[in-house]
């Protein structure tokens, strides 16, 4: 039977900040998917209006029919609710940046390409005791970033990533790696996820999907050995 040590209170506090922020972001996405088809006065045309529409695109309710007036009024209420979500998310982003600036471990993780304040603080809050993982592959497997295996009879069969474990951390790692790779050239990609001690210069396009896994292993190596990130020369 494997046991997991309880997390300290500071890690639980960071985890609570991330969970509240994730809920606010999900609510904002659900709100942004609301759409109305409203008629524009004096033109006879219909306009597809979403909660992301600017306030300048919403005319006044004067001189419109009752149905159109109700539609525009609802859209203004949705715009106000969207602005409230933006302000609350920005507040939690500032808290995360403050935690990132005051944490030495987060500062070290932030040196890795593709890992910013949000992924770094989320990793510190979720990993907890690094001794629970024997190596970097176990940590990557905890995030669902390793290939799914269906091996038998001495024949190794590997498929896509398992997508098991912490979906939130896996999403942050994947989007961070994509953002770092998007800044590189189309033919070859500079080593954006190197290793703690060495790297191989550049990687072809066929190996882009491995970048989140490589970054996860680098994170485990840095946290377990208290080392610093040394990017490989491109």
Coordinates of C-alpha atoms in Angstrom, one line a residue:
X1 CA 0.0 0.0 0.0
X2 CA 1.3 3.4 -1.0
X3 CA 0.9 6.3 1.3
X4 CA 0.9 10.0 0.5
X5 CA 2.0 12.6 3.0
X6 CA -0.4 15.5 3.7
X7 CA 0.4 18.8 2.0
X8 CA 1.5 21.8 4.1
X9 CA -0.9 24.7 4.5
X10 CA 1.0 27.0 2.1
X11 CA 0.6 24.5 -0.7
X12 CA -3.1 24.1 0.1
X13 CA -3.5 27.8 0.0
X14 CA -1.9 28.1 -3.5
X15 CA -4.0 25.2 -4.7
X16 CA -7.2 26.9 -3.5
X17 CA -6.2 30.1 -5.4
X18 CA -5.8 28.0 -8.6
X19 CA -9.1 26.1 -8.1
X20 CA -11.1 29.3 -7.6
X21 CA -9.4 30.9 -10.7
X22 CA -10.1 27.8 -12.8
X23 CA -13.8 27.9 -11.8
X24 CA -14.0 31.6 -12.7
X25 CA -12.4 31.0 -16.1
X26 CA -14.8 28.1 -16.8
X27 CA -17.8 30.3 -15.9
X28 CA -16.5 33.0 -18.2
X29 CA -16.1 30.6 -21.1
X30 CA -19.7 29.4 -20.5
X31 CA -20.9 33.0 -20.4
X32 CA -19.1 33.9 -23.6
X33 CA -20.9 31.1 -25.6
X34 CA -24.3 32.8 -25.2
X35 CA -25.5 34.3 -28.5
X36 CA -28.5 36.3 -29.5
X37 CA -29.9 37.2 -33.0
X38 CA -31.3 40.7 -32.7
X39 CA -32.7 43.1 -35.2
X40 CA -30.9 46.4 -35.9
X41 CA -33.3 49.4 -35.9
X42 CA -33.8 51.4 -39.1
X43 CA -32.0 48.8 -41.2
X44 CA -34.2 45.7 -41.2
X45 CA -31.1 43.5 -40.8
X46 CA -30.3 40.9 -38.1
X47 CA -27.1 40.9 -36.1
X48 CA -25.5 38.0 -34.3
X49 CA -24.5 39.5 -30.9
X50 CA -22.4 37.6 -28.3
X51 CA -21.5 38.5 -24.7
X52 CA -18.0 39.4 -26.1
X53 CA -19.4 42.1 -28.3
X54 CA -18.1 45.6 -27.4
X55 CA -20.4 48.1 -25.7
X56 CA -20.1 50.3 -28.8
X57 CA -21.8 47.6 -30.9
X58 CA -24.9 47.7 -28.6
X59 CA -27.3 50.5 -29.5
X60 CA -29.7 52.2 -27.1
X61 CA -33.1 50.6 -26.6
X62 CA -34.9 53.8 -27.7
X63 CA -36.7 53.6 -31.0
X64 CA -36.7 49.8 -31.1
X65 CA -39.4 47.1 -30.7
X66 CA -40.1 45.5 -27.4
X67 CA -38.4 42.3 -28.4
X68 CA -35.3 44.0 -29.6
X69 CA -35.2 46.2 -26.5
X70 CA -35.3 43.1 -24.3
X71 CA -32.5 41.5 -26.3
X72 CA -30.2 44.5 -26.1
X73 CA -30.9 44.9 -22.4
X74 CA -30.0 41.2 -21.8
X75 CA -26.8 41.7 -23.7
X76 CA -25.8 44.7 -21.6
X77 CA -26.4 42.6 -18.4
X78 CA -24.2 39.9 -19.9
X79 CA -21.5 42.4 -20.7
X80 CA -21.5 43.7 -17.1
X81 CA -21.3 40.1 -15.8
X82 CA -18.4 39.4 -18.2
X83 CA -16.6 42.5 -17.0
X84 CA -17.0 41.3 -13.4
X85 CA -15.5 37.9 -14.3
X86 CA -12.6 39.7 -16.0
X87 CA -11.9 41.8 -12.9
X88 CA -12.1 38.8 -10.6
X89 CA -9.8 36.7 -12.8
X90 CA -7.3 39.6 -13.0
X91 CA -7.4 39.7 -9.2
X92 CA -6.4 36.1 -8.9
X93 CA -3.7 36.5 -11.6
X94 CA -2.1 39.3 -9.5
X95 CA -2.2 36.9 -6.4
X96 CA -0.5 34.2 -8.5
X97 CA 2.2 36.6 -9.7
X98 CA 2.8 37.7 -6.2
X99 CA 3.2 34.1 -5.0
X100 CA 5.5 33.5 -8.0
X101 CA 7.8 36.5 -7.1
X102 CA 8.1 35.4 -3.4
X103 CA 8.8 31.7 -4.0
X104 CA 12.3 30.6 -4.8
X105 CA 11.1 27.3 -6.3
X106 CA 8.7 29.0 -8.6
X107 CA 11.4 31.3 -9.7
X108 CA 13.6 28.4 -10.7
X109 CA 10.8 26.7 -12.6
X110 CA 10.0 29.9 -14.4
X111 CA 13.3 29.7 -16.2
X112 CA 12.0 26.8 -18.3
X113 CA 10.6 27.8 -21.6
X114 CA 6.9 27.3 -21.6
X115 CA 6.4 27.6 -17.8
X116 CA 5.2 30.9 -16.5
X117 CA 3.8 32.1 -13.1
X118 CA 0.5 30.1 -13.5
X119 CA 2.1 26.7 -14.3
X120 CA 5.0 27.1 -11.9
X121 CA 2.8 27.9 -8.9
X122 CA 0.3 25.1 -9.9
X123 CA 3.1 22.6 -10.0
X124 CA 4.5 23.6 -6.6
X125 CA 1.0 23.3 -5.1
X126 CA 0.2 20.0 -6.7
X127 CA 3.5 18.0 -6.5
X128 CA 3.8 18.2 -2.7
X129 CA 6.3 15.6 -1.6
X130 CA 8.7 14.8 -4.5
X131 CA 9.8 11.5 -2.9
X132 CA 6.4 10.0 -3.9
X133 CA 7.9 9.6 -7.4
X134 CA 10.9 7.5 -8.1
X135 CA 11.8 9.3 -11.4
X136 CA 10.6 11.9 -13.8
X137 CA 8.6 9.4 -15.9
X138 CA 6.4 8.6 -12.9
X139 CA 5.7 12.3 -12.4
X140 CA 4.9 12.7 -16.1
X141 CA 2.6 9.6 -15.8
X142 CA 0.8 11.3 -12.9
X143 CA 0.0 14.2 -15.3
X144 CA -1.1 11.8 -18.0
X145 CA 1.7 12.8 -20.4
X146 CA 3.2 9.4 -21.1
X147 CA 2.1 7.0 -23.9
X148 CA -0.6 4.4 -23.1
X149 CA 0.9 0.9 -23.2
X150 CA -0.8 -2.3 -24.4
X151 CA 2.2 -4.5 -24.3
X152 CA 2.2 -8.3 -24.1
X153 CA 4.4 -11.3 -25.0
X154 CA 7.5 -9.2 -25.2
X155 CA 6.0 -6.9 -27.8
X156 CA 5.8 -3.3 -26.8
X157 CA 2.8 -1.4 -28.2
X158 CA 2.7 2.3 -27.4
X159 CA -0.2 4.6 -28.3
X160 CA -1.0 8.3 -27.6
X161 CA -0.7 9.9 -24.2
X162 CA -3.0 8.4 -21.6
X163 CA -4.6 11.7 -20.6
X164 CA -5.1 10.5 -17.1
X165 CA -4.3 12.2 -13.8
X166 CA -4.4 16.0 -13.2
X167 CA -6.1 17.5 -16.3
X168 CA -5.5 21.1 -15.1
X169 CA -1.7 20.6 -14.9
X170 CA -1.6 18.7 -18.1
X171 CA -3.5 21.5 -19.9
X172 CA -1.1 24.1 -18.5
X173 CA 2.0 22.1 -19.5
X174 CA 0.7 21.5 -23.0
X175 CA -0.4 25.1 -23.7
X176 CA 2.9 26.4 -22.3
X177 CA 5.0 24.1 -24.5
X178 CA 2.9 25.0 -27.6
X179 CA 3.4 28.7 -26.8
X180 CA 7.1 28.3 -26.6
X181 CA 7.3 26.2 -29.8
X182 CA 5.1 28.7 -31.7
X183 CA 7.9 31.2 -31.5
X184 CA 10.4 29.0 -33.3
X185 CA 10.9 28.6 -37.0
X186 CA 8.7 26.2 -39.1
X187 CA 11.5 23.8 -40.1
X188 CA 13.4 23.2 -36.9
X189 CA 12.5 24.1 -33.4
X190 CA 15.2 25.3 -30.9
X191 CA 15.5 23.2 -27.8
X192 CA 12.8 24.7 -25.7
X193 CA 12.6 21.9 -23.1
X194 CA 16.3 20.8 -22.9
X195 CA 17.3 19.1 -19.7
X196 CA 18.8 20.1 -16.4
X197 CA 22.3 19.3 -17.6
X198 CA 22.4 18.7 -21.3
X199 CA 20.4 19.0 -24.6
X200 CA 20.5 18.2 -28.3
X201 CA 20.3 21.6 -29.9
X202 CA 17.2 21.4 -32.1
X203 CA 14.3 19.0 -32.5
X204 CA 12.3 18.2 -35.6
X205 CA 8.6 18.8 -36.1
X206 CA 7.8 15.1 -35.5
X207 CA 8.8 15.4 -31.8
X208 CA 6.8 18.4 -30.8
X209 CA 4.3 16.3 -28.9
X210 CA 7.0 15.2 -26.5
X211 CA 7.8 18.7 -25.2
X212 CA 5.2 18.7 -22.4
X213 CA 6.6 15.3 -21.2
X214 CA 10.1 16.5 -21.4
X215 CA 9.3 19.7 -19.4
X216 CA 7.5 17.6 -16.8
X217 CA 10.6 15.4 -16.3
X218 CA 12.8 18.6 -16.1
X219 CA 10.5 19.9 -13.4
X220 CA 10.8 16.7 -11.4
X221 CA 14.6 16.8 -11.7
X222 CA 14.8 20.4 -10.6
X223 CA 12.5 19.9 -7.6
X224 CA 14.0 16.6 -6.4
X225 CA 17.6 17.7 -6.8
X226 CA 17.2 21.5 -6.0
X227 CA 19.1 22.2 -9.2
X228 CA 18.8 25.1 -11.7
X229 CA 17.7 24.9 -15.3
X230 CA 20.5 25.0 -17.8
X231 CA 19.0 25.4 -21.3
X232 CA 20.9 23.7 -24.1
X233 CA 22.5 26.0 -26.7
X234 CA 20.5 26.1 -30.0

